[in-house]
Coordinates of C-alpha atoms in Angstrom, one line a residue:
Chain A
M1 CA -84.3 -23.5 -83.9
N2 CA -81.6 -23.5 -85.9
Q3 CA -82.0 -20.0 -86.7
T4 CA -82.4 -18.9 -83.4
L5 CA -79.5 -20.8 -82.2
I6 CA -76.5 -18.7 -85.1
K7 CA -79.3 -15.5 -84.6
E8 CA -77.9 -15.9 -80.2
S9 CA -74.6 -16.6 -81.2
V10 CA -74.6 -13.5 -83.2
T11 CA -75.5 -11.3 -80.2
D12 CA -73.5 -13.5 -78.2
K13 CA -70.4 -12.7 -79.7
L14 CA -71.3 -8.9 -79.6
F15 CA -71.7 -9.6 -76.1
L16 CA -68.5 -11.2 -75.6
S17 CA -66.3 -8.4 -77.9
I18 CA -68.2 -5.4 -75.7
V19 CA -66.9 -7.7 -72.2
Y20 CA -63.5 -7.8 -74.2
I21 CA -63.4 -4.4 -74.6
F22 CA -64.8 -3.2 -71.3
L23 CA -61.5 -5.5 -69.4
S24 CA -59.4 -3.9 -72.1
I25 CA -60.5 -0.4 -70.7
V26 CA -59.6 -1.3 -67.4
L27 CA -57.0 -2.4 -67.9
I28 CA -55.6 0.1 -69.5
L29 CA -57.4 2.7 -66.6
I30 CA -55.3 1.0 -63.9
L31 CA -51.7 0.5 -65.9
F32 CA -51.5 3.6 -67.9
P33 CA -51.4 6.6 -64.0
L34 CA -48.5 3.7 -62.9
L35 CA -46.5 3.1 -66.0
H36 CA -46.8 6.8 -65.9
I37 CA -45.1 7.2 -62.8
L38 CA -42.0 4.9 -63.3
S39 CA -42.0 6.8 -67.0
A40 CA -41.6 9.8 -65.2
S41 CA -39.4 8.7 -63.0
F42 CA -36.5 7.9 -65.6
S43 CA -37.4 11.2 -66.6
S44 CA -34.7 14.1 -66.8
P45 CA -36.2 17.1 -64.3
S46 CA -37.2 19.7 -67.2
A47 CA -39.0 16.8 -69.3
V48 CA -41.2 16.0 -66.6
T49 CA -42.2 19.9 -65.1
S50 CA -42.7 20.6 -69.2
G51 CA -45.0 17.8 -68.9
K52 CA -43.8 15.5 -71.8
V53 CA -43.9 12.2 -70.0
W54 CA -46.5 10.2 -70.9
L55 CA -45.7 6.5 -71.5
W56 CA -42.1 6.6 -72.0
P57 CA -39.4 7.9 -70.5
V58 CA -38.3 10.7 -71.8
D59 CA -34.3 12.3 -71.5
F60 CA -33.0 8.8 -70.1
T61 CA -31.4 9.8 -66.1
L62 CA -31.2 8.1 -62.5
V63 CA -31.5 11.8 -61.4
G64 CA -34.2 11.1 -59.3
Y65 CA -32.8 7.8 -58.0
K66 CA -30.1 9.3 -57.0
A67 CA -31.8 12.3 -54.7
V68 CA -33.8 9.2 -53.0
F69 CA -31.1 7.7 -52.2
Q70 CA -28.8 10.4 -51.2
N71 CA -31.3 11.3 -48.4
S72 CA -31.1 10.1 -44.9
D73 CA -34.0 10.2 -43.7
I74 CA -35.7 8.1 -46.7
L75 CA -32.9 5.5 -45.8
V76 CA -33.6 6.2 -41.6
G77 CA -37.1 4.9 -42.8
F78 CA -36.4 1.9 -45.1
G79 CA -34.6 0.8 -42.1
N80 CA -37.1 1.3 -39.6
S81 CA -40.2 0.0 -42.0
F82 CA -37.8 -3.2 -43.0
F83 CA -37.6 -3.4 -39.4
Y84 CA -41.6 -2.9 -37.8
T85 CA -42.1 -5.0 -41.1
I86 CA -40.2 -8.6 -39.8
V87 CA -40.7 -8.0 -36.5
G88 CA -44.5 -7.3 -36.3
T89 CA -45.1 -10.0 -39.6
L90 CA -43.4 -12.7 -36.7
V91 CA -45.3 -11.5 -34.1
N92 CA -49.0 -11.1 -36.3
V93 CA -48.4 -14.7 -37.7
A94 CA -47.5 -16.5 -34.0
F95 CA -50.7 -14.7 -32.0
T96 CA -52.8 -15.5 -35.1
V97 CA -52.2 -19.0 -35.3
M98 CA -51.4 -19.3 -31.7
L99 CA -55.4 -18.4 -31.4
A100 CA -56.3 -19.5 -34.6
Y101 CA -55.5 -23.0 -33.9
P102 CA -57.3 -23.9 -30.6
L103 CA -60.3 -22.7 -31.9
A104 CA -60.8 -24.8 -34.6
R105 CA -60.6 -27.8 -33.0
K106 CA -63.2 -29.2 -31.4
T107 CA -61.5 -30.7 -28.3
F108 CA -60.8 -26.9 -27.1
Y109 CA -63.8 -26.0 -24.6
G110 CA -64.4 -23.5 -24.1
R111 CA -63.6 -22.2 -27.7
G112 CA -67.6 -21.0 -28.5
L113 CA -67.5 -18.3 -25.5
I114 CA -63.8 -17.4 -26.2
M115 CA -64.6 -17.3 -31.0
I116 CA -67.9 -14.7 -29.4
L117 CA -65.2 -12.1 -27.0
I118 CA -63.0 -12.4 -30.7
V119 CA -66.2 -12.0 -33.3
F120 CA -67.4 -8.8 -30.7
T121 CA -63.9 -6.5 -31.5
M122 CA -64.9 -6.1 -35.0
F123 CA -68.0 -5.2 -34.6
F124 CA -67.6 -2.5 -31.6
D125 CA -64.2 -0.9 -30.2
G126 CA -63.7 2.1 -27.7
G127 CA -62.0 4.7 -30.5
L128 CA -59.0 6.2 -31.3
I129 CA -58.3 8.6 -27.8
P130 CA -59.5 5.2 -25.2
N131 CA -56.7 3.5 -27.6
Y132 CA -54.3 5.8 -26.9
L133 CA -54.8 6.4 -23.5
L134 CA -54.1 3.0 -22.7
V135 CA -50.9 2.2 -25.3
K136 CA -49.5 6.3 -22.9
S137 CA -50.7 4.7 -19.8
L138 CA -48.4 1.1 -21.3
G139 CA -45.2 3.6 -21.9
M140 CA -45.7 2.9 -25.5
V141 CA -45.8 6.5 -26.8
N142 CA -42.7 7.0 -29.4
T143 CA -41.3 3.5 -28.4
R144 CA -40.7 1.1 -31.0
W145 CA -43.2 -0.9 -29.3
A146 CA -45.4 1.7 -30.1
M147 CA -45.3 -0.3 -33.8
I148 CA -45.5 -3.7 -33.1
I149 CA -48.0 -4.5 -29.7
P150 CA -50.9 -2.3 -30.7
G151 CA -51.6 -4.3 -33.5
A152 CA -50.3 -7.9 -32.7
L153 CA -52.7 -9.3 -34.2
A154 CA -56.1 -9.0 -36.3
V155 CA -59.3 -11.0 -35.4
F156 CA -60.5 -11.0 -39.2
Q157 CA -57.2 -12.8 -40.2
V158 CA -57.7 -15.1 -36.9
I159 CA -60.9 -15.9 -38.6
I160 CA -59.5 -17.2 -42.1
A161 CA -56.8 -18.6 -39.7
R162 CA -59.4 -20.8 -38.5
T163 CA -61.1 -22.0 -41.2
F164 CA -58.4 -22.8 -43.1
F165 CA -57.7 -25.3 -39.8
Q166 CA -60.6 -26.7 -40.1
S167 CA -60.6 -28.1 -43.2
I168 CA -57.4 -29.9 -41.5
P169 CA -59.8 -33.6 -41.0
E170 CA -60.7 -34.2 -36.7
E171 CA -59.6 -37.3 -37.1
L172 CA -56.0 -37.1 -37.3
A173 CA -55.7 -35.2 -34.1
E174 CA -57.9 -38.0 -32.7
A175 CA -55.3 -40.7 -34.4
A176 CA -52.3 -38.4 -33.3
E177 CA -54.1 -38.3 -29.2
M178 CA -54.3 -42.4 -29.6
D179 CA -50.4 -42.4 -30.3
G180 CA -49.6 -40.4 -28.1
C181 CA -48.4 -37.3 -29.5
S182 CA -49.6 -33.9 -27.4
D183 CA -51.6 -31.7 -28.7
M184 CA -48.9 -29.4 -29.0
R185 CA -46.4 -31.7 -31.0
F186 CA -48.9 -32.5 -33.1
F187 CA -49.7 -28.8 -33.9
L188 CA -46.2 -28.1 -34.4
R189 CA -45.6 -31.1 -36.3
I190 CA -48.4 -31.6 -38.5
V191 CA -50.7 -28.8 -38.2
L192 CA -47.9 -25.8 -39.3
P193 CA -46.6 -28.1 -42.2
L194 CA -50.0 -28.1 -43.5
S195 CA -50.6 -25.0 -43.3
K196 CA -47.9 -23.7 -45.5
P197 CA -50.8 -21.9 -47.8
I198 CA -52.5 -19.9 -45.2
L199 CA -48.9 -18.9 -43.9
A200 CA -48.6 -17.5 -46.7
V201 CA -51.4 -15.6 -46.8
L202 CA -50.9 -14.4 -43.2
F203 CA -47.7 -13.6 -44.1
L204 CA -48.2 -11.9 -47.0
M205 CA -51.3 -9.4 -45.8
Y206 CA -49.9 -8.9 -42.6
A207 CA -46.9 -7.6 -44.2
V208 CA -48.1 -5.3 -46.6
G209 CA -50.0 -4.2 -43.4
H210 CA -47.0 -3.1 -41.8
W211 CA -45.1 -1.8 -45.4
N212 CA -47.6 0.5 -45.3
A213 CA -49.2 1.8 -43.1
Y214 CA -48.9 5.3 -41.0
F215 CA -51.2 5.6 -38.7
N216 CA -49.9 4.0 -36.0
A217 CA -46.6 5.8 -36.6
L218 CA -48.8 9.1 -37.0
I219 CA -50.4 8.8 -33.1
Y220 CA -47.7 6.9 -31.5
L221 CA -44.0 8.5 -32.6
K222 CA -42.9 11.8 -32.1
D223 CA -38.9 10.4 -32.8
S224 CA -37.7 11.0 -36.8
S225 CA -35.2 8.2 -35.9
M226 CA -38.0 6.1 -35.4
F227 CA -40.4 6.9 -38.0
P228 CA -41.2 4.3 -40.3
L229 CA -41.1 5.2 -44.6
Q230 CA -44.5 5.5 -44.9
I231 CA -44.3 9.0 -42.2
F232 CA -41.0 10.4 -44.3
L233 CA -42.9 9.9 -47.4
R234 CA -46.2 12.0 -46.2
N235 CA -43.4 14.8 -45.0
I236 CA -42.2 14.8 -49.0
L237 CA -44.8 13.6 -51.1
I238 CA -47.7 15.4 -49.7
L239 CA -46.9 18.0 -46.9
N240 CA -43.8 19.6 -49.2
S241 CA -41.7 19.7 -45.9
E242 CA -38.6 17.4 -47.4
N243 CA -35.1 18.5 -46.2
S244 CA -32.8 20.5 -48.0
D245 CA -30.1 18.1 -47.8
M246 CA -30.7 16.1 -50.8
L247 CA -30.4 19.3 -52.9
T248 CA -27.7 20.9 -52.1
N249 CA -26.0 20.1 -54.7
V250 CA -28.2 21.8 -57.3
N251 CA -28.3 25.1 -56.9
S252 CA -30.8 26.8 -60.1
L253 CA -33.9 27.7 -58.2
L254 CA -35.6 26.4 -61.8
V255 CA -33.4 23.2 -61.3
Q256 CA -34.0 22.8 -58.1
Q257 CA -37.8 22.6 -58.6
G258 CA -37.0 20.4 -61.5
L259 CA -35.5 18.0 -59.3
K260 CA -38.2 18.3 -56.6
D261 CA -41.3 17.2 -58.8
L262 CA -39.1 14.3 -60.1
L263 CA -37.5 13.1 -56.8
K264 CA -41.5 12.6 -56.2
Y265 CA -42.2 10.3 -59.0
S266 CA -38.8 8.4 -57.9
L267 CA -39.6 8.0 -54.7
I268 CA -43.1 7.1 -55.1
V269 CA -41.2 3.7 -57.7
V270 CA -38.6 3.0 -55.1
S271 CA -40.9 3.0 -52.0
S272 CA -43.6 0.9 -53.4
A273 CA -41.1 -2.1 -55.2
P274 CA -40.7 -4.0 -52.3
V275 CA -44.2 -4.3 -52.3
L276 CA -44.8 -4.9 -56.5
I277 CA -42.0 -7.0 -57.2
I278 CA -42.5 -9.2 -54.6
Y279 CA -46.6 -9.7 -55.4
P280 CA -46.8 -11.5 -58.4
F281 CA -45.0 -14.5 -57.0
V282 CA -47.2 -14.1 -54.0
Q283 CA -50.6 -13.6 -55.4
R284 CA -51.5 -16.9 -56.2
H285 CA -51.3 -17.3 -51.9
F286 CA -53.0 -14.0 -51.7
V287 CA -56.1 -15.0 -54.1
K288 CA -56.4 -18.3 -51.9
G289 CA -56.4 -16.9 -48.9
V290 CA -59.1 -14.3 -49.7
M291 CA -61.1 -17.4 -51.0
I292 CA -60.8 -18.8 -48.0
G293 CA -61.9 -16.4 -45.7
S294 CA -64.6 -15.9 -48.4
L295 CA -66.4 -18.9 -48.6
K296 CA -66.6 -19.6 -44.9
G297 CA -66.5 -16.2 -43.3
Chain B
M1 CA -50.4 -31.4 -15.7
E2 CA -47.6 -33.0 -16.6
V3 CA -49.1 -36.0 -15.7
T4 CA -52.2 -36.1 -17.9
S5 CA -49.2 -35.1 -21.1
S6 CA -46.7 -37.4 -20.9
K7 CA -48.7 -40.5 -19.4
A8 CA -51.1 -39.7 -22.1
V9 CA -51.2 -43.2 -23.9
P10 CA -52.5 -44.9 -21.3
P11 CA -54.9 -43.2 -19.7
N12 CA -56.5 -42.2 -23.5
P13 CA -58.6 -45.1 -24.9
S14 CA -60.1 -45.6 -21.0
E15 CA -60.9 -41.6 -21.2
R16 CA -62.8 -42.0 -23.8
I17 CA -65.1 -44.5 -23.0
T18 CA -65.7 -42.4 -19.8
P19 CA -67.3 -39.4 -21.3
R20 CA -69.9 -41.5 -22.9
K21 CA -70.5 -43.1 -18.9
K22 CA -70.6 -39.6 -17.0
A23 CA -72.2 -37.7 -19.6
G24 CA -71.3 -34.4 -17.2
T25 CA -68.0 -34.6 -17.0
S26 CA -66.6 -32.3 -15.2
A27 CA -65.2 -28.9 -17.4
G28 CA -62.3 -28.8 -15.4
R29 CA -61.1 -32.4 -16.7
K30 CA -62.0 -31.5 -20.1
I31 CA -59.5 -28.4 -20.3
M32 CA -56.4 -30.0 -18.2
K33 CA -56.3 -32.7 -20.9
H34 CA -55.9 -30.2 -23.4
W35 CA -54.2 -27.8 -21.6
Q36 CA -51.9 -27.0 -24.1
F37 CA -54.5 -25.1 -26.0
Y38 CA -54.8 -22.9 -23.1
L39 CA -50.9 -22.5 -23.2
L40 CA -50.9 -21.8 -26.5
V41 CA -53.7 -19.1 -26.7
F42 CA -53.2 -17.4 -23.7
L43 CA -50.8 -14.4 -25.2
P44 CA -53.2 -14.0 -28.3
L45 CA -56.4 -14.0 -25.5
L46 CA -54.5 -11.9 -23.0
Y47 CA -54.0 -9.2 -25.9
I48 CA -57.6 -9.1 -27.1
I49 CA -58.7 -8.5 -23.5
I50 CA -55.8 -5.5 -23.1
F51 CA -56.0 -4.3 -26.1
K52 CA -59.4 -4.3 -27.3
Y53 CA -62.1 -4.9 -24.5
I54 CA -60.3 -2.4 -22.1
P55 CA -60.5 0.7 -24.4
M56 CA -64.0 -0.7 -24.9
F57 CA -64.5 0.4 -21.0
G58 CA -62.2 3.4 -21.9
V59 CA -64.8 5.0 -23.4
I60 CA -66.2 5.8 -19.8
I61 CA -64.2 8.3 -20.4
A62 CA -66.8 10.1 -22.8
F63 CA -68.4 10.4 -19.8
K64 CA -66.4 12.5 -17.9
E65 CA -64.1 15.8 -17.4
Y66 CA -60.9 13.6 -17.9
N67 CA -57.9 14.9 -17.0
V68 CA -54.0 13.0 -17.1
V69 CA -53.8 14.0 -13.2
Q70 CA -56.1 11.1 -11.6
G71 CA -56.5 9.3 -15.1
I72 CA -59.4 7.7 -16.0
L73 CA -61.1 6.6 -13.3
G74 CA -60.0 8.6 -10.9
S75 CA -62.0 12.0 -13.2
P76 CA -64.6 12.9 -11.6
W77 CA -67.8 12.4 -13.9
A78 CA -69.2 14.8 -16.2
G79 CA -72.6 13.1 -17.0
L80 CA -74.4 14.1 -20.4
K81 CA -72.1 17.2 -20.8
Y82 CA -69.6 16.1 -23.6
F83 CA -72.6 14.8 -26.3
K84 CA -74.7 18.0 -25.3
Q85 CA -71.8 20.2 -26.0
L86 CA -71.0 17.2 -29.4
F87 CA -74.5 18.5 -30.9
E88 CA -73.9 21.9 -30.3
V89 CA -71.0 22.1 -32.1
P90 CA -72.0 24.4 -35.0
F91 CA -70.1 21.9 -37.4
F92 CA -70.6 18.5 -36.4
W93 CA -73.5 18.0 -38.4
Q94 CA -71.6 19.1 -41.8
Y95 CA -68.9 16.6 -40.1
F96 CA -71.5 13.9 -39.7
K97 CA -72.6 14.6 -43.5
N98 CA -70.0 15.0 -45.3
T99 CA -69.1 11.0 -43.8
L100 CA -72.1 9.6 -44.7
E101 CA -72.3 11.6 -48.4
I102 CA -68.9 10.2 -49.1
S103 CA -69.7 6.7 -47.8
L104 CA -72.9 6.2 -49.3
Y105 CA -71.8 7.6 -52.3
G106 CA -68.3 5.3 -52.3
M107 CA -71.2 1.9 -51.9
A108 CA -73.5 3.0 -54.8
I109 CA -69.8 2.8 -57.4
G110 CA -67.5 0.6 -55.1
F111 CA -70.0 -2.2 -54.2
P112 CA -71.2 -2.7 -57.7
A113 CA -67.6 -2.4 -59.5
P114 CA -66.5 -5.1 -58.3
I115 CA -69.9 -7.3 -58.9
I116 CA -69.6 -6.1 -62.9
L117 CA -65.8 -6.7 -62.5
A118 CA -66.3 -10.5 -61.3
L119 CA -69.1 -11.4 -64.0
A120 CA -66.7 -9.6 -66.7
L121 CA -64.1 -11.8 -66.2
N122 CA -66.0 -15.2 -65.6
E123 CA -67.8 -14.2 -69.1
I124 CA -64.2 -14.9 -71.0
R125 CA -61.8 -17.9 -70.9
N126 CA -58.5 -19.2 -68.8
G127 CA -55.7 -17.2 -70.5
I128 CA -53.2 -15.1 -70.5
F129 CA -55.7 -12.0 -71.1
K130 CA -57.4 -12.8 -68.5
K131 CA -54.3 -13.6 -66.0
S132 CA -53.5 -10.0 -66.9
V133 CA -56.2 -8.4 -65.8
Q134 CA -56.9 -9.8 -62.3
M135 CA -52.9 -9.4 -61.7
V136 CA -53.6 -5.6 -63.2
T137 CA -56.3 -5.1 -61.1
Y138 CA -55.1 -6.7 -57.5
A139 CA -51.9 -4.5 -57.9
P140 CA -53.4 -1.0 -56.9
Y141 CA -54.8 -2.9 -53.3
F142 CA -50.3 -2.9 -52.5
I143 CA -50.4 0.7 -52.8
S144 CA -49.7 2.2 -49.4
T145 CA -52.5 5.0 -48.2
V146 CA -49.8 7.9 -49.2
V147 CA -48.1 6.7 -52.1
I148 CA -51.8 6.1 -53.8
V149 CA -52.6 10.2 -52.3
S150 CA -49.1 11.0 -53.2
I151 CA -50.1 9.8 -56.9
L152 CA -53.6 11.3 -57.0
I153 CA -51.8 15.0 -55.7
V154 CA -49.2 14.6 -58.6
N155 CA -52.0 14.0 -61.2
L156 CA -54.5 15.8 -60.3
S157 CA -51.9 19.0 -59.3
P158 CA -52.1 22.2 -61.8
N159 CA -48.5 22.2 -62.8
V160 CA -47.2 19.1 -63.5
G161 CA -49.4 15.4 -63.6
L162 CA -51.5 14.2 -66.0
L163 CA -54.4 15.8 -65.8
S164 CA -52.8 18.7 -66.3
N165 CA -50.8 18.2 -69.5
A166 CA -53.5 16.4 -71.4
F167 CA -55.6 19.9 -70.4
R168 CA -52.6 21.8 -71.6
A169 CA -52.3 19.6 -75.1
L170 CA -55.7 20.7 -75.7
G171 CA -55.7 24.5 -74.8
M172 CA -57.5 24.9 -72.2
E173 CA -56.4 26.1 -68.0
P174 CA -55.2 23.3 -65.7
V175 CA -58.0 22.9 -63.0
D176 CA -56.6 22.0 -58.9
F177 CA -58.8 19.5 -58.9
L178 CA -57.7 18.9 -54.9
G179 CA -58.4 22.6 -54.2
K180 CA -61.8 22.1 -55.7
A181 CA -63.9 21.5 -52.3
G182 CA -67.0 20.3 -54.6
F183 CA -64.2 17.4 -56.5
F184 CA -63.3 16.0 -53.1
K185 CA -66.0 13.6 -52.6
T186 CA -65.1 12.2 -56.5
I187 CA -61.3 11.9 -56.1
Y188 CA -61.7 10.2 -53.2
V189 CA -64.5 7.7 -54.0
F190 CA -62.9 6.8 -57.9
S191 CA -60.0 7.1 -56.3
D192 CA -61.4 3.9 -54.0
V193 CA -62.9 2.1 -56.8
W194 CA -59.6 2.0 -59.1
Q195 CA -57.4 1.1 -56.1
F196 CA -60.1 -2.0 -54.5
T197 CA -62.0 -3.2 -57.8
G198 CA -60.3 -5.5 -58.2
Y199 CA -59.8 -7.3 -54.1
G200 CA -62.9 -6.4 -54.1
A201 CA -63.7 -9.0 -57.0
I202 CA -61.9 -11.7 -56.0
I203 CA -64.6 -12.8 -53.3
Y204 CA -67.5 -12.7 -56.2
I205 CA -64.9 -14.8 -58.6
A206 CA -64.5 -17.2 -56.0
A207 CA -68.8 -17.8 -56.2
L208 CA -68.6 -17.7 -59.5
S209 CA -66.5 -20.5 -59.5
G210 CA -68.0 -22.7 -57.3
V211 CA -71.3 -22.6 -59.6
N212 CA -73.1 -25.8 -60.9
P213 CA -71.9 -26.3 -64.4
D214 CA -75.1 -28.2 -64.8
L215 CA -76.7 -24.9 -64.8
Y216 CA -75.1 -23.6 -67.8
E217 CA -75.2 -26.5 -70.0
A218 CA -80.0 -26.6 -69.0
A219 CA -79.3 -22.4 -69.8
K220 CA -77.8 -24.0 -73.3
V221 CA -80.3 -27.0 -74.1
D222 CA -82.5 -24.0 -73.1
G223 CA -80.7 -21.2 -75.7
A224 CA -80.5 -18.8 -72.9
S225 CA -77.4 -16.0 -74.5
R226 CA -74.6 -15.0 -72.8
F227 CA -76.7 -12.3 -71.1
Q228 CA -79.8 -13.9 -70.2
K229 CA -76.8 -16.8 -68.1
I230 CA -75.9 -14.0 -66.3
I231 CA -78.7 -12.2 -65.1
N232 CA -80.4 -16.2 -64.7
I233 CA -77.2 -18.1 -63.5
D234 CA -74.5 -15.0 -62.3
I235 CA -76.1 -13.1 -60.3
P236 CA -78.6 -15.7 -58.6
S237 CA -75.6 -17.6 -57.3
L238 CA -73.9 -14.2 -55.9
I239 CA -76.9 -13.4 -53.9
P240 CA -76.2 -14.2 -50.7
V241 CA -72.5 -13.0 -50.8
I242 CA -73.4 -9.2 -52.0
V243 CA -76.0 -9.9 -49.3
I244 CA -73.0 -10.6 -46.8
L245 CA -70.9 -8.4 -47.4
L246 CA -73.4 -5.0 -47.9
I247 CA -74.5 -5.6 -44.1
L248 CA -70.9 -5.3 -43.5
N249 CA -70.4 -2.4 -44.9
L250 CA -73.7 -0.4 -44.1
G251 CA -72.1 -1.9 -40.7
Q252 CA -69.4 0.3 -41.3
M253 CA -70.9 3.4 -43.1
M254 CA -69.7 5.3 -40.1
S255 CA -66.1 4.3 -39.6
L256 CA -65.1 6.3 -42.5
G257 CA -61.8 5.1 -43.3
F258 CA -59.7 8.2 -41.6
E259 CA -56.2 7.5 -43.5
K260 CA -57.2 8.6 -46.7
I261 CA -58.8 11.0 -46.0
Y262 CA -56.5 12.8 -43.7
L263 CA -53.8 12.8 -46.2
M264 CA -56.2 13.9 -48.9
Q265 CA -57.1 17.3 -46.9
N266 CA -55.9 20.9 -47.6
P267 CA -57.4 24.4 -46.4
L268 CA -59.6 24.7 -49.4
N269 CA -61.6 21.9 -49.3
Q270 CA -62.0 21.7 -45.6
N271 CA -65.4 22.3 -46.3
T272 CA -66.2 19.3 -47.9
S273 CA -63.5 17.5 -46.5
E274 CA -63.9 17.0 -43.0
V275 CA -65.4 13.6 -41.5
I276 CA -66.0 11.9 -37.9
S277 CA -62.8 10.2 -37.8
T278 CA -60.6 13.1 -38.5
Y279 CA -63.0 15.2 -36.3
V280 CA -62.0 13.0 -33.8
Y281 CA -58.5 12.2 -34.1
K282 CA -57.7 16.5 -34.3
V283 CA -60.0 17.4 -31.3
G284 CA -58.8 14.9 -29.6
L285 CA -54.7 13.9 -29.5
L286 CA -53.9 17.4 -31.3
G287 CA -56.0 19.3 -29.0
A288 CA -56.0 16.9 -26.2
N289 CA -59.7 17.4 -25.7
F290 CA -59.7 13.7 -24.5
S291 CA -63.3 13.0 -22.7
F292 CA -64.9 15.4 -26.2
S293 CA -63.4 13.2 -28.7
A294 CA -63.8 10.1 -27.2
A295 CA -67.3 11.3 -26.7
I296 CA -67.7 11.9 -30.7
G297 CA -66.1 7.8 -31.6
L298 CA -68.5 6.8 -29.1
F299 CA -71.3 8.4 -31.0
N300 CA -70.0 7.0 -33.8
S301 CA -69.4 3.1 -32.9
V302 CA -72.8 3.5 -31.6
I303 CA -74.8 4.3 -34.8
N304 CA -72.7 1.7 -36.4
F305 CA -73.4 -1.2 -34.1
V306 CA -77.2 -0.4 -34.3
L307 CA -77.0 0.0 -38.1
L308 CA -75.8 -3.4 -38.2
I309 CA -77.3 -4.8 -36.2
L310 CA -80.8 -3.1 -37.5
V311 CA -79.5 -4.4 -41.8
N312 CA -78.4 -7.7 -40.2
F313 CA -82.1 -8.0 -38.5
I314 CA -84.0 -6.7 -41.7
S315 CA -81.8 -9.2 -44.5
K316 CA -83.2 -12.1 -41.8
K317 CA -86.6 -11.4 -42.9
I318 CA -86.0 -11.0 -45.7
S319 CA -84.0 -13.0 -47.8
S320 CA -82.7 -15.3 -44.6
N321 CA -79.0 -14.3 -45.0
S322 CA -77.3 -13.1 -42.2
L323 CA -74.1 -12.7 -40.6
W324 CA -75.9 -14.6 -36.9

């Protein structure tokens, strides 16, 4: 008995070290490409083009970032993306809690029916063309509304929020009702202050969604003054069609090519920074949100 | 309406008794008593009806000769013309096959990956290492599709980037991975794994943290090894979550995301990279062939829906886990 215990603990130790090695490899595989891009963005154009950059910056410079912030398109994109993210997220969160809270209350007559109506949309939708024609007939194509209204609500988030609201005891609402507190007042004064964790989750998920979205802009917007950052990123990073004003003060073709490559790295860093900087601070909430959504989905 | 709300104090206690007396008090009464709920849901519900249900009826343009002047309702009927046309498009089955292949490939690799990560994380004790692994693996989820594809392009291009650097360092000729049709599916699937495994693991980590500790105690007494505990305790306790997520995944098999594939496409990999959603976009919005495109979309949605119901039904029969 004693011997088997020792023997097993040896295999257990071996197993555990395999687990640690496995997780370390995972960690490196995810971190390395990110660090490489970060380092390349701080390196000199020639070091990037000739492939000298691995994990640390080579010939540290801020040329790439200078080029990014000299580009008028990118600044316009940043401005637009901030606007869509802030306004869009406010609309999203408001709509989500407005729908989710009554659905969590047993005294809300007809909630079963509404719930079915909502959940059904998760599994069946009209598709791209009918959606586009609807937005077009509402006159929203090529307006800023198209970036806010068609995605005003994500059904999945409603279900997560509803699950959270259901955890607030019904007795609390009953007691408040007895004391003459209206549903609206109870919602604003009691429920919302109790719901900070879920509000944080909703803000985060929706804001990230807005910041990263490009599809609605691709199909609904024509006018480049309204483009969000992601569309400009696509043009520069993927279609390779940057406008030339960021390269005007460079004359040699070789340096221009190098700067073009470098610019991509800096642009990737600059555009992802807002989200990735906030992320560690809100990670706790966001994990909680996924758990709320998963345990009772 | 105002009467019920502002004078809600005195009638309340009595109202709490009346429903029991008259068991079938009218729906109207229940609605009036909580009219503010209806005020709250009014706008969001209006949104759902307009932006989710109207497009559902809008799919009738798949059966019509849609033209802009006459609109959806006014356009003449076309019957099944566009569905017939769909099956006659020479490349349609190729796109169908691509969609299915990428989905299945993605599921084969991408579905187990978060489970494995969660099981591994569950083995190690809480500490800086565990926290860093979690933090780093969740992070790529927050990077936008455009940036992910840019990272792929930058790193896989034959000119600059990690892989070509590595190839050159080894004295080999760099390969243009994204220009090779044969690599497309693998690049797509593994970059998805890179981006979403950490996020996907959260659900399983949550489920594992809810396992009754007594089970581990009992296993310890029985002399079970770590690996045996995973097989006999951890995995069985994950089964309900796994089944639900599997049903949801299979139900979405044909609705392969447009965003990433569209960005990864180039003329060189078109053969393997064109899927139904990108084809719908190109035919419909770029080619302005609305009815035909809507027919493809509808065809796709119906397959998805049928799959979902089918898989859910099967799962209900064998494992008693189901969505409804």
